[in-house]
PDB file of C-alpha atoms in Angstrom:
ATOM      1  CA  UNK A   1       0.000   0.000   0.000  1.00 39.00           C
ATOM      2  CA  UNK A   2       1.431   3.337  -1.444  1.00 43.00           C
ATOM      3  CA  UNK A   3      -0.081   6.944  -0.227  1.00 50.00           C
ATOM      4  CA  UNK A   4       1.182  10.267  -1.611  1.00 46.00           C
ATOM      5  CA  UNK A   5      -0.128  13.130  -0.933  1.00 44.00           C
ATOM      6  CA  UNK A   6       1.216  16.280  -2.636  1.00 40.00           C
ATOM      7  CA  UNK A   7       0.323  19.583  -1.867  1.00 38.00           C
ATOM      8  CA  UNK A   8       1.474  22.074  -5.331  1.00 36.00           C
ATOM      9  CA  UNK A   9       3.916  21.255  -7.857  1.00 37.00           C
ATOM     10  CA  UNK A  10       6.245  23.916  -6.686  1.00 33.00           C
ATOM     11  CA  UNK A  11       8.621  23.323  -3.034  1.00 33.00           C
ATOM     12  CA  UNK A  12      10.335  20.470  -1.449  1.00 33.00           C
ATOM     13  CA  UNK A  13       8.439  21.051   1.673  1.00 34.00           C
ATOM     14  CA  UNK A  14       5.281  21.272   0.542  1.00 38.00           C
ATOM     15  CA  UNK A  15       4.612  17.382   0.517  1.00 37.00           C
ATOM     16  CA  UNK A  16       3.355  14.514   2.400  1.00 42.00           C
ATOM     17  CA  UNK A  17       4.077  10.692   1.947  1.00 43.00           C
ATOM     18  CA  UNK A  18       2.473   7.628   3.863  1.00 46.00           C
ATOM     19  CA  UNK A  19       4.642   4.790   2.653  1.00 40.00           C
ATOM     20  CA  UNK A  20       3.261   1.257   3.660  1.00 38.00           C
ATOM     21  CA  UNK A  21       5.650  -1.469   2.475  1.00 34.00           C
ATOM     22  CA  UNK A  22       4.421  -5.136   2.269  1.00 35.00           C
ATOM     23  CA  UNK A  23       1.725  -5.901   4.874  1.00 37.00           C
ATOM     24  CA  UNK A  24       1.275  -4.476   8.149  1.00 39.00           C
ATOM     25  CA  UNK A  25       3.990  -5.338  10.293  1.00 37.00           C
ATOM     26  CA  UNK A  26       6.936  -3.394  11.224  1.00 37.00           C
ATOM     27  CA  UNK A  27       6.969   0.008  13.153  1.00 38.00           C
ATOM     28  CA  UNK A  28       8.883   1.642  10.219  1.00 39.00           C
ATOM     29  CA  UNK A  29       7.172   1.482   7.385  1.00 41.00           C
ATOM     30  CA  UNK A  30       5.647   5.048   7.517  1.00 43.00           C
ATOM     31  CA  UNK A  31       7.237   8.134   6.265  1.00 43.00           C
ATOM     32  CA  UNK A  32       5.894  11.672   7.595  1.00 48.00           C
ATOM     33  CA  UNK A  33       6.882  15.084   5.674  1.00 49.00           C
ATOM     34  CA  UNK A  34       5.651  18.818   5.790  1.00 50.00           C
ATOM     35  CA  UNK A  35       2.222  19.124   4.018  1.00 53.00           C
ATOM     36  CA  UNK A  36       0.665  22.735   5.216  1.00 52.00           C
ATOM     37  CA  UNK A  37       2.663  25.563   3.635  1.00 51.00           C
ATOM     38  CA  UNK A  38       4.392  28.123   6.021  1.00 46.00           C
ATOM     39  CA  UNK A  39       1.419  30.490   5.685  1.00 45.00           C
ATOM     40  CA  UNK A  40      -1.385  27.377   6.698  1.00 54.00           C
ATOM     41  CA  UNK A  41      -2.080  26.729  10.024  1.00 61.00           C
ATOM     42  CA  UNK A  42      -1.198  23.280  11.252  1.00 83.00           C
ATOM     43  CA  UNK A  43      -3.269  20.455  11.154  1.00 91.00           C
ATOM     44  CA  UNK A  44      -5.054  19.066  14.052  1.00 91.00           C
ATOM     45  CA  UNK A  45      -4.272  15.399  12.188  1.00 93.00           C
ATOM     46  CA  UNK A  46      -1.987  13.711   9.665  1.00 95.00           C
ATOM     47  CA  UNK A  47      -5.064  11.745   8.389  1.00 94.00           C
ATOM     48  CA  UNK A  48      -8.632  11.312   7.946  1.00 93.00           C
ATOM     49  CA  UNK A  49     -11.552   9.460   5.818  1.00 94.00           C
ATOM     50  CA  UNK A  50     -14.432  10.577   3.991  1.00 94.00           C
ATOM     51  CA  UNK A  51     -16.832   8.041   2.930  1.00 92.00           C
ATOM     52  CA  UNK A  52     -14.951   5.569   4.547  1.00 89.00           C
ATOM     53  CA  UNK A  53     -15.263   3.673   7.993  1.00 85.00           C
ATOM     54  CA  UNK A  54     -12.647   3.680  10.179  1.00 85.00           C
ATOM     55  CA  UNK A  55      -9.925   1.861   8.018  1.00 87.00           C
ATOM     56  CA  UNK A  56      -6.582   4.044   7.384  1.00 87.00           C
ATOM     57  CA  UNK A  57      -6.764   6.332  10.483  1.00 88.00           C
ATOM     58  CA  UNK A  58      -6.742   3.104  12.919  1.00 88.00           C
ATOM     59  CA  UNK A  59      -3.843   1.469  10.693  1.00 89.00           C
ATOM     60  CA  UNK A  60      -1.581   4.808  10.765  1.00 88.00           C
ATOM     61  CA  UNK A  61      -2.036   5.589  14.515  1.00 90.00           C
ATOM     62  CA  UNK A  62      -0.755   2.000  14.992  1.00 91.00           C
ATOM     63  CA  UNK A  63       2.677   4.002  13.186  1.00 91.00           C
ATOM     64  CA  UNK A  64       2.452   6.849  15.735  1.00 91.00           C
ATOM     65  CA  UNK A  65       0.679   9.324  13.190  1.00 93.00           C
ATOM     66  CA  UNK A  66      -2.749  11.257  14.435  1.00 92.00           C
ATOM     67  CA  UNK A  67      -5.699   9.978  13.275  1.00 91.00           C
ATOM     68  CA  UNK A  68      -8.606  11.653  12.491  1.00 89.00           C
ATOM     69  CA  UNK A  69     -12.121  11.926  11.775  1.00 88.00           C
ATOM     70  CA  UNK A  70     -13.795   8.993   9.526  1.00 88.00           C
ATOM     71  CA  UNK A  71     -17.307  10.466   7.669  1.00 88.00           C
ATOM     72  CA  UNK A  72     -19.947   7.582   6.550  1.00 85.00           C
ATOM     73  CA  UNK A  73     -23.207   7.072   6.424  1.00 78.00           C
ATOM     74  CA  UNK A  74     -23.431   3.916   7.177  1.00 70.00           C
ATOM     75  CA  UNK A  75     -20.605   2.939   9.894  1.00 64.00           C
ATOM     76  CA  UNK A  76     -20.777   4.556  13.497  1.00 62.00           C
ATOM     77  CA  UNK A  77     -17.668   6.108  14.532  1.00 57.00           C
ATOM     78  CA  UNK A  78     -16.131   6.008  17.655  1.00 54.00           C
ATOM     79  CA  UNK A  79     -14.947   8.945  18.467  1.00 57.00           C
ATOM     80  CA  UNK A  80     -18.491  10.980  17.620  1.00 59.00           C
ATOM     81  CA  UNK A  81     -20.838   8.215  18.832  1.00 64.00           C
ATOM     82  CA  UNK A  82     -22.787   8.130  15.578  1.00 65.00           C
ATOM     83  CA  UNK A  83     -22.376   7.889  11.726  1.00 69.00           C
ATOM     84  CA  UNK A  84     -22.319  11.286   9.522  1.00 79.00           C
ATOM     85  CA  UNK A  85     -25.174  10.990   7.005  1.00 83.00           C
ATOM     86  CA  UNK A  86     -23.277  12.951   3.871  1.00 88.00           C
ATOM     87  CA  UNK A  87     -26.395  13.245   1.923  1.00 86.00           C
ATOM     88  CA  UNK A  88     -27.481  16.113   4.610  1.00 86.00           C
ATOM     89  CA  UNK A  89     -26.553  19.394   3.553  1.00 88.00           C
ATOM     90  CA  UNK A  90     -25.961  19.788   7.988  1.00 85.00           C
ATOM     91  CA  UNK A  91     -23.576  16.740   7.764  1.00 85.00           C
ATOM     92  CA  UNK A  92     -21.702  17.995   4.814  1.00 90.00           C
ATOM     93  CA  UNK A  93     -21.527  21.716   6.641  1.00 90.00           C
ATOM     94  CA  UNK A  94     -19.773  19.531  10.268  1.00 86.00           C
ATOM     95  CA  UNK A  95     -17.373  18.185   7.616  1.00 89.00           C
ATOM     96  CA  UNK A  96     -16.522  21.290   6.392  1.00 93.00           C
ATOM     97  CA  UNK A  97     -15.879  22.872   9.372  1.00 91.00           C
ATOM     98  CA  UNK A  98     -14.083  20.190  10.754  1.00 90.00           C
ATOM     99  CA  UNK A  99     -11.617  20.414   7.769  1.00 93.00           C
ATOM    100  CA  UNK A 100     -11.106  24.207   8.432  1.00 94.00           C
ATOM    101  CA  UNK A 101     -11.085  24.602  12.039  1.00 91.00           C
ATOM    102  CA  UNK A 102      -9.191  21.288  13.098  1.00 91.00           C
ATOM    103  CA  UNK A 103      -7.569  20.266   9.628  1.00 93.00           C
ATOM    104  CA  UNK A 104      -6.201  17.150   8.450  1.00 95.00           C
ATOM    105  CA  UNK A 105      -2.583  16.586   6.392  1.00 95.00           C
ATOM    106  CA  UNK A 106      -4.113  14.100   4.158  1.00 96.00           C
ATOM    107  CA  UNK A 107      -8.021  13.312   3.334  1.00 96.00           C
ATOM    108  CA  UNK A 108      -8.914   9.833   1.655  1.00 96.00           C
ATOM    109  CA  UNK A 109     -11.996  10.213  -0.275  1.00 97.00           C
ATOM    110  CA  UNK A 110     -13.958   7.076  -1.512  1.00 95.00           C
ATOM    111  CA  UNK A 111     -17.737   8.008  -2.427  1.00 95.00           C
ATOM    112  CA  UNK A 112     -19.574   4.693  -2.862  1.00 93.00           C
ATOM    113  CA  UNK A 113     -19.050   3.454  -6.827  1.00 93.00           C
ATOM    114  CA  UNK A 114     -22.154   1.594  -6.661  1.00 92.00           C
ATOM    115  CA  UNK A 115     -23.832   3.356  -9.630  1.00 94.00           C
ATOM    116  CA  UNK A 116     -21.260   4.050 -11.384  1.00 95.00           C
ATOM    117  CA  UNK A 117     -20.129   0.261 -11.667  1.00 92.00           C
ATOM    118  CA  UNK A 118     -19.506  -1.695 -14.619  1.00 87.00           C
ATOM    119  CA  UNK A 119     -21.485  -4.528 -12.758  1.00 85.00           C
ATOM    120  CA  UNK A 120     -24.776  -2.232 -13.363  1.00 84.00           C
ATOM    121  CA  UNK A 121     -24.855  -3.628 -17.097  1.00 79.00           C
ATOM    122  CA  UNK A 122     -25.580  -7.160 -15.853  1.00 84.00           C
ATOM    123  CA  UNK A 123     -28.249  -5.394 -13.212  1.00 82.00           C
ATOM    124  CA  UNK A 124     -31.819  -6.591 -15.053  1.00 77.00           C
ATOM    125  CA  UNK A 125     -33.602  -4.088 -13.089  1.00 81.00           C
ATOM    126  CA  UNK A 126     -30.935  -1.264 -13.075  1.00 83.00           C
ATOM    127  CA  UNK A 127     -30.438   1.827 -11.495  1.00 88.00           C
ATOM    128  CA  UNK A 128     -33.300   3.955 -10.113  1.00 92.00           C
ATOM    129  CA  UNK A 129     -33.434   7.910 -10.702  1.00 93.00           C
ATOM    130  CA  UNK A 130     -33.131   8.658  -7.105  1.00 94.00           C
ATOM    131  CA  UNK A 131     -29.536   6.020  -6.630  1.00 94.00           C
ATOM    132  CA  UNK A 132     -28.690   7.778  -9.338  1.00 94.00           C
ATOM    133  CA  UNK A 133     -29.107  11.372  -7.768  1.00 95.00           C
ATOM    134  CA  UNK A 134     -27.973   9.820  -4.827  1.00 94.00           C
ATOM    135  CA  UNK A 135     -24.312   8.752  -6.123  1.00 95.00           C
ATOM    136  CA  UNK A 136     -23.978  11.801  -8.254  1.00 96.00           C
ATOM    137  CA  UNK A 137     -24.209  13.849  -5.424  1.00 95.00           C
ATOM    138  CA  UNK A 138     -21.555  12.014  -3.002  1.00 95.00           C
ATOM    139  CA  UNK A 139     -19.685  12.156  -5.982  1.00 97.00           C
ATOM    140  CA  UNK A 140     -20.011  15.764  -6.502  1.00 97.00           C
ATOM    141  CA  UNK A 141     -19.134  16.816  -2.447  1.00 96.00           C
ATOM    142  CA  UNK A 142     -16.180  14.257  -2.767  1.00 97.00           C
ATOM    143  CA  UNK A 143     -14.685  16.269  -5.552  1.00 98.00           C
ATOM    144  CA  UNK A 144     -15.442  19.754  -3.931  1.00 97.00           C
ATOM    145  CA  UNK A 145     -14.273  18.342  -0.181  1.00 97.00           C
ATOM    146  CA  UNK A 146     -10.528  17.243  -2.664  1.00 98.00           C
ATOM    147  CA  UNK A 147     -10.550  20.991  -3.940  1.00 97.00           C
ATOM    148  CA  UNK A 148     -11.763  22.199  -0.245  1.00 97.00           C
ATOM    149  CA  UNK A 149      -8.636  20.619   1.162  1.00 97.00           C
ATOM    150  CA  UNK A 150      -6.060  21.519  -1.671  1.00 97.00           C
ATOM    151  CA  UNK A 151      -7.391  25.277  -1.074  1.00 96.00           C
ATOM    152  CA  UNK A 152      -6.486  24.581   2.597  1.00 95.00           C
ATOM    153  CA  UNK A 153      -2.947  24.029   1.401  1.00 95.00           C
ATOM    154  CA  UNK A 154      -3.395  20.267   2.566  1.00 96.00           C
ATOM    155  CA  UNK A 155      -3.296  16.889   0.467  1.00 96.00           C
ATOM    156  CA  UNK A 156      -6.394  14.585  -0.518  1.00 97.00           C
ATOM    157  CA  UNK A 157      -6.285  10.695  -2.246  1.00 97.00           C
ATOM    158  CA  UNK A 158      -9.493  10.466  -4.236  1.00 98.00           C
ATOM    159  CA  UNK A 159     -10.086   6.861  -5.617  1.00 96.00           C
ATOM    160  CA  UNK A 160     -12.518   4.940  -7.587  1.00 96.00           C
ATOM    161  CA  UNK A 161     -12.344   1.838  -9.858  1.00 95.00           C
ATOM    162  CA  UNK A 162     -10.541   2.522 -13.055  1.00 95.00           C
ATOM    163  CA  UNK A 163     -14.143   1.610 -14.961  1.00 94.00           C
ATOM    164  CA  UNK A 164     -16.275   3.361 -13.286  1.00 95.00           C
ATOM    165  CA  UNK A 165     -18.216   5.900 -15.234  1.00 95.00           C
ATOM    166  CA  UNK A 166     -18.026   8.407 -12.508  1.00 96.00           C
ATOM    167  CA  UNK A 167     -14.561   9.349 -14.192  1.00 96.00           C
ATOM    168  CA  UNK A 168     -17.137  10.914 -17.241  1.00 96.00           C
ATOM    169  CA  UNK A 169     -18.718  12.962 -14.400  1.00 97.00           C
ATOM    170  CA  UNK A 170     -18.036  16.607 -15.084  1.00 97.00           C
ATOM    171  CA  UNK A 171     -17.107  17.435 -11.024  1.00 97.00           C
ATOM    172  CA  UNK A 172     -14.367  14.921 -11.763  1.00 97.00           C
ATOM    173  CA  UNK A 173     -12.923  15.348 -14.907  1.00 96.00           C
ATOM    174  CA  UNK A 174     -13.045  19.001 -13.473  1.00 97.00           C
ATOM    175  CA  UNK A 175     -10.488  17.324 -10.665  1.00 97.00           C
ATOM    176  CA  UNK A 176      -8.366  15.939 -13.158  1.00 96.00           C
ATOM    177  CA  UNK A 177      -8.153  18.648 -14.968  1.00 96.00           C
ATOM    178  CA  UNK A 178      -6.665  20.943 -12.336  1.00 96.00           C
ATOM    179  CA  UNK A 179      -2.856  21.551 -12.722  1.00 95.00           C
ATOM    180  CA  UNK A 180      -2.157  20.739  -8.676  1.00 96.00           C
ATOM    181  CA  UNK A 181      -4.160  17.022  -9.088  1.00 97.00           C
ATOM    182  CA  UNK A 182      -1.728  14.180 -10.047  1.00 96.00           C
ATOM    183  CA  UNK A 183      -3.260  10.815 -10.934  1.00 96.00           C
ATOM    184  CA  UNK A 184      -1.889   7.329 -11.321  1.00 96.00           C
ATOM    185  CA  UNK A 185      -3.616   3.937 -11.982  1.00 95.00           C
ATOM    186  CA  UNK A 186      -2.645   0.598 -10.101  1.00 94.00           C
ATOM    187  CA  UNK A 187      -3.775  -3.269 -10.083  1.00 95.00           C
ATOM    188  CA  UNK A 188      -4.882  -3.724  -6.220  1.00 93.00           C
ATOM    189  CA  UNK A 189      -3.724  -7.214  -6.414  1.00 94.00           C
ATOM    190  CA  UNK A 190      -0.509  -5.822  -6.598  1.00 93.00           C
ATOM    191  CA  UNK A 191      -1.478  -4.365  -2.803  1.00 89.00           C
ATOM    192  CA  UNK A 192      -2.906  -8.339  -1.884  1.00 93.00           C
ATOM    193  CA  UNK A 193      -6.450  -7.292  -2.410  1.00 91.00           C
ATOM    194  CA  UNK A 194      -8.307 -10.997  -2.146  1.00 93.00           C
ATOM    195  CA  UNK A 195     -11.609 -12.263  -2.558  1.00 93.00           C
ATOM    196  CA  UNK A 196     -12.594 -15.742  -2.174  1.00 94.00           C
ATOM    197  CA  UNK A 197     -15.132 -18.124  -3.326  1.00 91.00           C
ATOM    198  CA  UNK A 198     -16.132 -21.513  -4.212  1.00 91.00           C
ATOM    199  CA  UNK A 199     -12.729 -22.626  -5.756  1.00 90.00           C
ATOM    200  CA  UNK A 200     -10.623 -20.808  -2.854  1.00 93.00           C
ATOM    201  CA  UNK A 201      -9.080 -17.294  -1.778  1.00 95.00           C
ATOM    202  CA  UNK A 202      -7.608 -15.219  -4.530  1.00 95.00           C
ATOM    203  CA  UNK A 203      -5.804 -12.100  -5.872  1.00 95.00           C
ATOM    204  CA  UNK A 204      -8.536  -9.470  -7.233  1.00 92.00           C
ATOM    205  CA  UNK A 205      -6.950  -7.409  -9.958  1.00 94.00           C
ATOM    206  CA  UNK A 206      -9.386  -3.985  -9.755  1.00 92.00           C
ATOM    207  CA  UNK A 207      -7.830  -2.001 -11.341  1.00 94.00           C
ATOM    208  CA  UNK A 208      -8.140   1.630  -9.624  1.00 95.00           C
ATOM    209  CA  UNK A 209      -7.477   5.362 -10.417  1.00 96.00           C
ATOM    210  CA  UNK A 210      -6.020   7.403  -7.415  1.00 97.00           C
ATOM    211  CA  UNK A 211      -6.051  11.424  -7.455  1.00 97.00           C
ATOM    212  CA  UNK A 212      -3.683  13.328  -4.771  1.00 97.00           C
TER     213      UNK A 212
END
């Protein structure tokens, strides 16, 4: 598992990397540099998760960095007592504010793909007007929370399956399109992704785009 996190294009200290190498043993695995520029306040944490459970922020504070806040709508988190429901314009607000007033180094961002899957061409009933509305507008506040935090002078990793016709969306081709966004595609096998069924446990190849 590989996380960068750049900040601009232009200073060496304007940069964060999480490094994992191999699995998840070993205290040293994790590199920490300077993300905030001199003229940003510093950040509260060194990572958090939007539309995400608690994954990465309970993996990195096992490699002394400060976790943070993890926003879904569907997983309760420990630290608030209750989940964040992201399709509330007074949910999306907290987040916001959050983001400003405490700040985090790095933001993962993973809005639900569901919709936007390749698999919805073998759906026989397919996807409703209101999923649809639904997805498109996670998708939408992930892309504005990514510009949110680079305007903060702080990093974001957006990802989403390689296939996924969210990448036609206009809020993210908007993204891609901005001269401070770097992307890169991997193979998550290459990461030991599994899945297992009948036959036995193995490698999963989905194939991903990552923003930062």
């Amino acid at each position: 598992m590989v996380l960068v996190a750049a900040g601009s294009e232009t200073g060496s200290q304007n940069y964060m990397v999480l490094v994992a190498a191999g699995s998840e043993t070993g205290s040293q695995n994790y590199i920490r540099g300077p993300l905030s520029p001199g003229g940003a306040s510093a950040a509260k944490y060194d990572i958090s998760e939007l539309y995400s459970p608690v994954r990465m922020t309970r993996l990195l504070e096992k490699r002394g960095l400060r976790g943070g806040w993890s926003f879904d709508c569907h997983h309760v988190y420990p630290r608030s007592g209750g989940n964040c429901d992201l399709q509330k314009n007074q949910a999306r607000g907290a987040v916001e504010k959050l983001l400003k007033e405490e700040g985090s180094e790095v933001l993962t961002v993973s809005p639900p793909c569901t919709v936007f899957s390749n698999l919805q061409r073998m759906n026989p009933v397919g996807v409703s007007a209101q999923e649809w509305a639904n997805g498109c507008k996670m998708l939408e506040h992930a892309a504005a929370t990514c510009k949110l935090q680079m305007n903060l002078g702080r990093g974001f990793i957006f990802e989403h399956p390689l296939n996924a016709t969210s990448w036609q969306q206009e809020c993210l081709a908007n993204l891609m399109q901005d001269k401070r966004v770097y992307t890169t595609e991997v193979h998550m096998c290459a990461y030991d992704l599994k899945a297992t069924d009948e036959k036995g446990e193995g490698l999963v190849m989905k194939p991903t785009r990552v923003l930062t």
